[in-house]
Amino acid sequence: MEEKLRQEPSDCIRIVLFGPESTGKTTLSRQLANHYNVSWVPEYMRIYLQDKWNRLKEVCVYEDLIPIATGQMKLENQMIKKDDPIIFCDTNLLEIKVYSEAYYDGLVPEVIEKFSLENTYDLYLLTYIDTPWVPDDLRDKPDQREEMFLNFKESLEENNCNYVTLKGDPDTRFKKAKVIIDQLIKEAK
């Protein structure tokens, strides 16, 4: 099991879009990947849970977390093999950990806890809650956005992660992210 949650080694710049539901992570991941002409890793939790909802009309349970984490890392490790200079991850194991703590009274599967801290990323783009909340089959915390944002921010600070908070409309967020990423690329050369 542990090998399935371990990152494949790579020299690429790894950037995570990170934050509460309905804050524009997927949209920005796609935009940035298109701009830099590189791959992006979709949020496997959404793929897995939407399929579960469509088939069974059931929501996430604690036992789903390991398969979700495994699927997320499988997608990330597949994209790493493309040898792009940058990879954008629309979530990671640390995000799964934050959700696990929020939904399951602080409980996190031990293996997710371990690899959420061992797997490393160059930059986290923390998306703020100033975007409209858009309901769908999976989103369920419109009244807890501020609390969830603070949970995400706290997890980055507790783990000494390099992060920048993105606020504003989609264009403002994209422009700010681009400036930061361009600097990161320049420093990596």
Backbone as JSON, one array per atom type, in Angstrom:
{
  "sequence": "MEEKLRQEPSDCIRIVLFGPESTGKTTLSRQLANHYNVSWVPEYMRIYLQDKWNRLKEVCVYEDLIPIATGQMKLENQMIKKDDPIIFCDTNLLEIKVYSEAYYDGLVPEVIEKFSLENTYDLYLLTYIDTPWVPDDLRDKPDQREEMFLNFKESLEENNCNYVTLKGDPDTRFKKAKVIIDQLIKEAK",
  "N": [[0.82, -1.2, 0.0], [1.9, 1.26, 0.82], [3.76, 1.94, -1.18], [2.11, 2.71, -3.24], [1.28, 5.22, -2.56], [3.44, 6.81, -2.59], [5.43, 9.41, -4.0], [6.65, 9.51, -7.34], [10.04, 10.01, -8.21], [11.21, 13.13, -9.52], [12.43, 15.88, -11.46], [10.82, 17.93, -12.06], [8.88, 20.94, -11.57], [6.58, 20.98, -9.06], [3.31, 21.89, -8.54], [0.59, 22.62, -6.49], [-2.87, 23.05, -6.56], [-4.91, 24.2, -4.11], [-7.3, 24.06, -1.55], [-10.61, 24.91, -0.22], [-13.79, 23.46, -1.29], [-15.27, 24.44, -4.4], [-13.76, 26.75, -5.12], [-12.43, 27.41, -7.4], [-10.25, 25.81, -8.16], [-9.96, 23.68, -10.08], [-10.55, 24.96, -12.51], [-8.49, 26.89, -12.58], [-6.25, 25.21, -12.54], [-6.45, 23.97, -15.05], [-6.26, 26.25, -16.73], [-3.65, 27.19, -16.14], [-2.08, 24.97, -16.85], [-2.64, 24.85, -19.59], [-1.61, 27.34, -20.37], [1.15, 27.05, -19.84], [1.64, 24.91, -21.38], [1.66, 22.21, -20.43], [1.09, 19.2, -18.47], [-1.73, 18.48, -16.34], [-2.94, 17.32, -13.21], [-5.91, 15.83, -12.56], [-8.5, 16.11, -10.0], [-8.8, 13.31, -8.28], [-10.51, 12.5, -6.25], [-12.95, 13.72, -6.83], [-13.62, 12.46, -9.26], [-13.85, 9.76, -8.43], [-15.83, 9.93, -6.36], [-17.99, 11.08, -7.71], [-18.59, 9.08, -9.54], [-19.32, 7.06, -7.72], [-21.58, 8.26, -6.59], [-23.23, 8.49, -8.86], [-23.65, 5.79, -9.51], [-24.54, 4.54, -7.1], [-25.81, 6.36, -5.5], [-24.59, 7.21, -3.14], [-22.65, 8.81, -0.61], [-19.34, 9.97, 0.29], [-17.46, 7.86, 2.44], [-15.45, 7.02, 5.3], [-13.93, 4.75, 4.61], [-13.52, 5.08, 1.93], [-11.34, 6.72, 1.6], [-8.67, 5.69, 1.36], [-8.72, 4.33, -1.22], [-9.23, 6.65, -2.74], [-6.98, 8.28, -2.23], [-5.0, 6.59, -3.25], [-5.73, 6.51, -5.96], [-5.37, 9.23, -6.6], [-2.58, 9.57, -6.33], [-1.72, 7.74, -8.22], [-2.57, 8.95, -10.61], [-1.03, 11.33, -10.46], [1.59, 10.3, -10.52], [1.57, 9.07, -13.02], [1.39, 11.31, -14.7], [3.79, 12.58, -14.13], [5.6, 11.04, -15.51], [5.52, 12.04, -18.05], [7.44, 13.9, -18.34], [7.22, 16.72, -18.28], [8.21, 20.13, -17.62], [6.9, 21.35, -15.55], [4.28, 20.47, -13.3], [0.87, 20.58, -12.66], [-1.18, 20.06, -9.96], [-4.39, 19.3, -9.21], [-5.26, 19.15, -6.41], [-4.0, 17.12, -3.66], [-2.46, 14.67, -1.45], [-2.34, 15.96, 1.01], [-4.53, 17.65, 0.94], [-6.59, 15.75, 0.93], [-6.15, 14.77, 3.48], [-6.84, 17.03, 5.06], [-9.58, 17.23, 4.48], [-10.39, 14.74, 5.5], [-9.89, 15.06, 8.24], [-11.77, 17.06, 8.78], [-14.26, 15.9, 8.13], [-14.35, 13.48, 9.48], [-14.07, 13.66, 12.27], [-11.4, 14.38, 12.99], [-9.99, 12.1, 12.37], [-7.62, 10.38, 10.39], [-6.51, 8.2, 7.91], [-3.61, 6.34, 8.65], [-1.59, 5.89, 6.71], [-2.18, 7.83, 4.8], [-1.78, 10.12, 6.3], [1.0, 9.87, 6.73], [2.16, 9.99, 4.06], [1.11, 12.36, 3.15], [2.69, 14.16, 4.31], [5.28, 13.37, 3.61], [5.45, 13.38, 0.77], [6.46, 15.82, -1.53], [6.12, 19.25, -2.61], [6.66, 22.06, -4.73], [5.27, 24.44, -4.65], [2.27, 25.69, -3.27], [-0.85, 26.77, -4.31], [-3.11, 28.45, -2.73], [-6.47, 28.67, -2.77], [-8.77, 31.21, -2.3], [-11.96, 31.93, -0.69], [-13.56, 33.72, -2.1], [-14.99, 33.35, -4.38], [-18.03, 32.56, -6.12], [-20.08, 30.12, -4.52], [-20.8, 27.11, -5.99], [-23.31, 24.84, -6.3], [-23.29, 21.22, -6.47], [-23.49, 17.65, -7.08], [-21.68, 16.72, -5.18], [-20.67, 18.71, -3.49], [-21.0, 20.14, -0.27], [-20.76, 21.95, 1.85], [-21.53, 24.79, 2.04], [-21.92, 26.72, 4.02], [-19.72, 26.59, 5.6], [-17.41, 27.56, 4.56], [-15.48, 29.52, 5.3], [-14.41, 28.43, 7.66], [-13.38, 26.02, 6.61], [-11.5, 27.05, 4.8], [-9.68, 28.2, 6.6], [-8.8, 25.86, 7.87], [-7.41, 24.64, 5.75], [-5.41, 26.56, 5.25], [-4.1, 26.55, 7.74], [-3.07, 23.94, 7.75], [-1.1, 24.12, 5.78], [0.64, 25.97, 6.93], [1.37, 24.68, 9.33], [2.88, 22.61, 8.31], [4.98, 23.84, 7.11], [4.82, 24.6, 4.39], [5.48, 25.98, 1.18], [3.56, 28.56, 0.13], [1.04, 30.52, -1.58], [-1.64, 32.72, -1.29], [-4.44, 32.96, -3.33], [-6.63, 35.39, -4.44], [-9.63, 37.05, -5.59], [-11.09, 37.72, -8.87], [-11.25, 35.23, -11.54], [-9.37, 35.99, -13.59], [-7.61, 37.74, -12.27], [-6.54, 36.01, -10.35], [-5.26, 34.15, -12.03], [-3.3, 35.78, -13.27], [-1.74, 36.58, -11.05], [-0.84, 34.08, -10.15], [0.65, 33.31, -12.38], [2.79, 35.17, -12.42], [4.13, 34.43, -10.07], [4.77, 31.75, -10.62], [6.34, 32.03, -12.91], [8.57, 33.26, -11.75], [9.4, 31.19, -10.08], [10.14, 29.29, -11.99], [12.26, 30.66, -13.2], [14.07, 30.76, -11.04], [14.61, 28.08, -10.79], [16.21, 27.43, -12.9]],
  "CA": [[0.0, 0.0, 0.0], [2.71, 2.47, 0.93], [4.38, 2.28, -2.47], [1.1, 3.33, -4.09], [1.09, 6.61, -2.15], [4.74, 7.49, -2.67], [5.69, 10.15, -5.24], [7.75, 9.15, -8.23], [11.02, 11.1, -8.25], [11.19, 13.95, -10.72], [13.02, 17.21, -11.34], [9.85, 18.94, -12.48], [8.29, 21.81, -10.55], [5.25, 20.47, -8.69], [2.47, 22.94, -7.99], [-0.71, 22.1, -6.07], [-4.0, 23.94, -6.35], [-5.24, 23.72, -2.77], [-8.29, 24.88, -0.86], [-11.95, 24.36, -0.06], [-14.61, 23.18, -2.47], [-15.86, 25.53, -5.17], [-12.93, 27.96, -5.08], [-11.78, 27.62, -8.69], [-9.0, 25.05, -8.32], [-9.92, 22.94, -11.35], [-10.48, 25.95, -13.59], [-7.14, 27.48, -12.6], [-5.32, 24.14, -12.94], [-6.53, 23.84, -16.52], [-5.72, 27.48, -17.33], [-2.2, 27.23, -16.0], [-1.5, 23.89, -17.67], [-2.74, 25.29, -20.98], [-0.68, 28.46, -20.58], [2.54, 26.55, -19.83], [1.66, 23.76, -22.29], [2.08, 21.05, -19.64], [0.01, 18.36, -17.96], [-2.28, 18.75, -15.01], [-3.48, 16.13, -12.57], [-7.25, 16.12, -12.05], [-8.84, 15.71, -8.63], [-9.35, 11.95, -8.33], [-11.62, 12.4, -5.3], [-14.17, 14.1, -7.54], [-13.91, 11.38, -10.22], [-14.26, 8.58, -7.65], [-17.08, 10.15, -5.64], [-19.08, 11.29, -8.68], [-18.94, 7.74, -10.02], [-20.03, 6.38, -6.62], [-22.89, 8.88, -6.49], [-24.02, 8.13, -10.04], [-24.01, 4.36, -9.47], [-25.15, 4.06, -5.86], [-26.4, 7.48, -4.74], [-23.96, 7.2, -1.83], [-21.61, 9.82, -0.41], [-18.04, 9.5, 0.78], [-17.3, 7.32, 3.79], [-14.05, 6.93, 5.7], [-13.28, 3.65, 3.89], [-13.2, 5.53, 0.56], [-10.17, 7.6, 1.58], [-7.48, 5.0, 0.83], [-8.81, 4.24, -2.68], [-9.13, 7.99, -3.31], [-5.56, 8.67, -2.15], [-4.26, 5.74, -4.2], [-6.05, 7.0, -7.3], [-4.74, 10.53, -6.78], [-1.14, 9.41, -6.55], [-1.54, 7.04, -9.5], [-2.67, 9.98, -11.65], [0.13, 12.22, -10.39], [2.79, 9.58, -10.96], [1.47, 8.89, -14.48], [1.68, 12.59, -15.35], [5.22, 12.85, -13.94], [6.34, 10.3, -16.54], [5.51, 12.8, -19.31], [8.65, 14.74, -18.32], [6.98, 18.16, -18.39], [9.02, 20.86, -16.64], [6.0, 21.72, -14.45], [3.04, 19.71, -13.24], [-0.15, 21.2, -11.81], [-2.0, 19.04, -9.29], [-5.66, 19.79, -8.69], [-5.35, 18.51, -5.09], [-2.97, 16.15, -3.31], [-2.8, 13.92, -0.24], [-2.56, 16.88, 2.13], [-5.93, 18.09, 0.84], [-7.4, 14.62, 1.4], [-5.97, 14.75, 4.93], [-7.64, 18.12, 5.63], [-10.99, 16.82, 4.4], [-10.6, 13.63, 6.42], [-9.98, 15.64, 9.59], [-13.02, 17.83, 8.9], [-15.46, 15.06, 8.0], [-14.31, 12.26, 10.31], [-13.69, 14.0, 13.65], [-9.96, 14.39, 13.17], [-9.38, 10.83, 11.97], [-6.96, 10.31, 9.09], [-5.78, 6.94, 7.77], [-2.19, 6.53, 8.97], [-0.78, 5.94, 5.5], [-2.41, 9.14, 4.18], [-1.06, 11.06, 7.17], [2.44, 9.72, 6.47], [2.59, 10.46, 2.74], [0.73, 13.77, 2.96], [3.83, 14.93, 4.82], [6.52, 12.96, 2.92], [5.42, 13.83, -0.62], [6.81, 17.24, -1.51], [5.68, 20.11, -3.71], [7.4, 23.31, -4.75], [4.39, 25.58, -4.38], [0.83, 25.51, -3.11], [-1.68, 27.93, -4.61], [-4.26, 28.34, -1.84], [-7.56, 29.44, -3.38], [-9.63, 31.84, -1.3], [-13.4, 31.65, -0.81], [-14.27, 34.88, -2.64], [-15.68, 32.95, -5.61], [-19.38, 32.06, -5.78], [-20.22, 28.69, -4.24], [-21.65, 26.49, -7.01], [-23.7, 23.51, -5.81], [-23.32, 20.06, -7.35], [-23.8, 16.41, -6.35], [-20.68, 16.39, -4.17], [-20.37, 19.82, -2.58], [-21.98, 20.11, 0.81], [-20.41, 22.81, 2.99], [-21.53, 26.21, 1.67], [-21.91, 27.57, 5.2], [-18.5, 26.37, 6.36], [-16.29, 27.88, 3.69], [-14.44, 30.23, 6.04], [-13.78, 27.44, 8.55], [-12.58, 25.1, 5.79], [-10.33, 27.78, 4.3], [-8.72, 28.3, 7.71], [-8.22, 24.52, 8.04], [-6.43, 24.44, 4.67], [-4.28, 27.46, 5.5], [-3.39, 26.05, 8.92], [-2.3, 22.73, 7.38], [0.1, 24.57, 5.05], [1.55, 26.62, 7.87], [1.89, 23.66, 10.26], [3.83, 21.75, 7.61], [6.0, 24.71, 6.5], [4.7, 24.52, 2.93], [5.59, 27.21, 0.42], [2.25, 28.8, -0.47], [0.55, 31.86, -1.86], [-3.1, 32.76, -1.34], [-4.98, 33.62, -4.52], [-7.94, 35.99, -4.24], [-10.12, 37.85, -6.69], [-11.74, 37.05, -9.99], [-10.36, 34.25, -12.18], [-8.26, 36.6, -14.32], [-6.66, 38.24, -11.27], [-5.86, 34.84, -9.79], [-4.37, 33.61, -13.05], [-2.16, 36.69, -13.45], [-0.88, 36.49, -9.86], [-0.2, 32.76, -10.18], [1.63, 33.3, -13.47], [3.97, 35.92, -11.97], [4.82, 33.61, -9.06], [5.29, 30.56, -11.29], [7.45, 32.47, -13.77], [9.71, 33.47, -10.87], [9.83, 29.86, -9.65], [10.83, 28.7, -13.15], [13.53, 31.39, -13.34], [14.95, 30.33, -9.95], [14.94, 26.66, -10.96], [17.17, 27.27, -14.0]],
  "C": [[0.86, 1.26, 0.0], [3.32, 2.9, -0.4], [3.39, 3.0, -3.38], [0.88, 4.8, -3.75], [2.37, 7.43, -2.21], [4.86, 8.2, -4.03], [6.81, 9.51, -6.03], [8.75, 10.31, -8.23], [10.96, 11.84, -9.58], [11.86, 15.29, -10.42], [12.03, 18.31, -11.71], [9.4, 19.78, -11.28], [6.87, 21.31, -10.3], [4.47, 21.58, -7.98], [1.09, 22.36, -7.7], [-1.71, 23.25, -5.96], [-4.72, 23.38, -5.13], [-6.28, 24.63, -2.14], [-9.65, 24.22, -0.82], [-12.67, 24.15, -1.39], [-15.11, 24.48, -3.1], [-15.08, 26.85, -5.02], [-12.09, 28.14, -6.34], [-10.51, 26.84, -8.94], [-8.91, 24.36, -9.68], [-9.78, 23.89, -12.53], [-9.07, 26.52, -13.71], [-6.09, 26.44, -12.98], [-5.27, 24.01, -14.46], [-5.91, 25.06, -17.21], [-4.2, 27.49, -17.3], [-1.52, 26.16, -16.84], [-1.54, 24.27, -19.15], [-1.73, 26.39, -21.28], [0.76, 27.97, -20.7], [2.72, 25.32, -20.73], [2.22, 22.5, -21.61], [0.84, 20.29, -19.16], [-0.52, 18.89, -16.64], [-2.94, 17.47, -14.51], [-4.87, 16.47, -12.04], [-7.44, 15.63, -10.62], [-9.52, 14.34, -8.67], [-10.51, 11.78, -7.36], [-12.95, 12.71, -5.98], [-14.57, 13.0, -8.53], [-14.5, 10.18, -9.49], [-15.64, 8.78, -7.03], [-18.25, 10.44, -6.58], [-19.54, 9.96, -9.24], [-19.74, 6.98, -8.96], [-21.45, 6.94, -6.49], [-23.78, 8.46, -7.66], [-24.5, 6.68, -9.99], [-24.88, 3.99, -8.27], [-25.93, 5.11, -5.08], [-25.89, 7.5, -3.3], [-22.85, 8.25, -1.79], [-20.35, 9.17, 0.14], [-18.14, 8.97, 2.21], [-15.8, 7.17, 4.04], [-13.29, 5.88, 4.89], [-12.95, 4.01, 2.44], [-11.86, 6.27, 0.49], [-8.92, 6.94, 1.02], [-7.58, 4.83, -0.69], [-8.7, 5.61, -3.37], [-7.67, 8.44, -3.33], [-4.72, 7.88, -3.15], [-4.49, 6.21, -5.63], [-5.4, 8.34, -7.59], [-3.26, 10.39, -7.1], [-0.85, 8.64, -7.84], [-1.59, 8.05, -10.65], [-1.45, 10.89, -11.65], [1.38, 11.53, -10.92], [2.76, 9.27, -12.45], [1.85, 10.18, -15.2], [3.16, 12.95, -15.23], [6.04, 12.19, -15.04], [6.35, 11.02, -17.89], [6.7, 13.73, -19.43], [8.39, 16.21, -18.64], [7.83, 18.88, -17.35], [8.22, 21.28, -15.4], [4.82, 20.75, -14.48], [2.11, 20.42, -12.26], [-1.06, 20.11, -11.27], [-3.24, 19.7, -8.71], [-6.01, 18.95, -7.46], [-4.17, 17.57, -4.89], [-3.36, 15.46, -2.01], [-3.01, 14.83, 0.97], [-3.99, 17.41, 2.11], [-6.87, 16.98, 1.32], [-7.33, 14.53, 2.92], [-6.84, 15.82, 5.6], [-9.12, 17.76, 5.6], [-11.29, 15.68, 5.37], [-10.75, 14.15, 7.85], [-11.31, 16.35, 9.8], [-14.26, 16.94, 8.93], [-15.49, 13.89, 8.99], [-13.68, 12.53, 11.68], [-12.19, 13.89, 13.91], [-9.25, 13.12, 12.77], [-8.8, 10.93, 10.56], [-6.29, 8.94, 9.0], [-4.27, 7.18, 7.9], [-1.33, 6.68, 7.72], [-0.97, 7.27, 4.75], [-1.69, 10.21, 4.99], [0.44, 11.05, 6.83], [2.85, 10.36, 5.14], [2.12, 11.87, 2.43], [1.87, 14.68, 3.43], [5.13, 14.6, 4.09], [6.57, 13.42, 1.47], [5.61, 15.34, -0.63], [6.38, 17.96, -2.79], [6.42, 21.44, -3.59], [6.55, 24.51, -4.35], [2.95, 25.1, -4.24], [0.16, 26.83, -3.47], [-2.97, 27.74, -3.84], [-5.36, 29.26, -2.35], [-8.53, 29.91, -2.3], [-11.11, 31.63, -1.65], [-14.2, 32.83, -1.36], [-14.85, 34.61, -4.03], [-17.07, 32.46, -5.22], [-19.35, 30.55, -5.53], [-21.22, 28.13, -5.25], [-22.02, 25.09, -6.53], [-23.57, 22.44, -6.9], [-23.59, 18.83, -6.49], [-22.89, 16.19, -5.15], [-20.43, 17.49, -3.14], [-21.45, 19.93, -1.51], [-21.68, 21.04, 1.98], [-20.43, 24.3, 2.62], [-21.44, 27.15, 2.86], [-20.63, 27.44, 6.02], [-17.24, 26.72, 5.55], [-15.14, 28.57, 4.43], [-13.68, 29.27, 6.95], [-12.88, 26.49, 7.75], [-11.34, 25.8, 5.24], [-9.26, 27.87, 5.39], [-8.06, 26.96, 8.0], [-7.13, 24.27, 6.99], [-5.19, 25.3, 4.91], [-3.44, 26.97, 6.68], [-2.54, 24.82, 8.59], [-1.03, 23.1, 6.63], [1.12, 25.17, 6.01], [2.17, 25.62, 8.84], [2.98, 22.81, 9.62], [4.89, 22.53, 6.85], [6.0, 24.61, 4.98], [4.84, 25.91, 2.32], [4.24, 27.46, -0.26], [1.98, 30.28, -0.67], [-0.97, 31.76, -1.9], [-3.53, 33.55, -2.57], [-6.4, 34.09, -4.23], [-8.34, 36.72, -5.51], [-10.77, 37.03, -7.78], [-10.75, 36.11, -10.68], [-9.17, 34.86, -12.91], [-7.19, 37.13, -13.36], [-5.86, 37.1, -10.67], [-4.84, 34.27, -10.78], [-3.12, 34.47, -13.19], [-1.2, 36.62, -12.26], [-0.13, 35.17, -9.85], [0.91, 32.73, -11.22], [2.91, 34.03, -13.07], [4.8, 35.07, -11.0], [5.48, 32.39, -9.71], [6.46, 30.92, -12.2], [8.72, 32.69, -12.94], [10.28, 32.13, -10.4], [10.61, 29.16, -10.76], [12.22, 29.34, -13.31], [14.53, 30.93, -12.28], [15.41, 28.89, -10.11], [16.01, 26.44, -12.03], [18.59, 27.42, -13.53]]
}
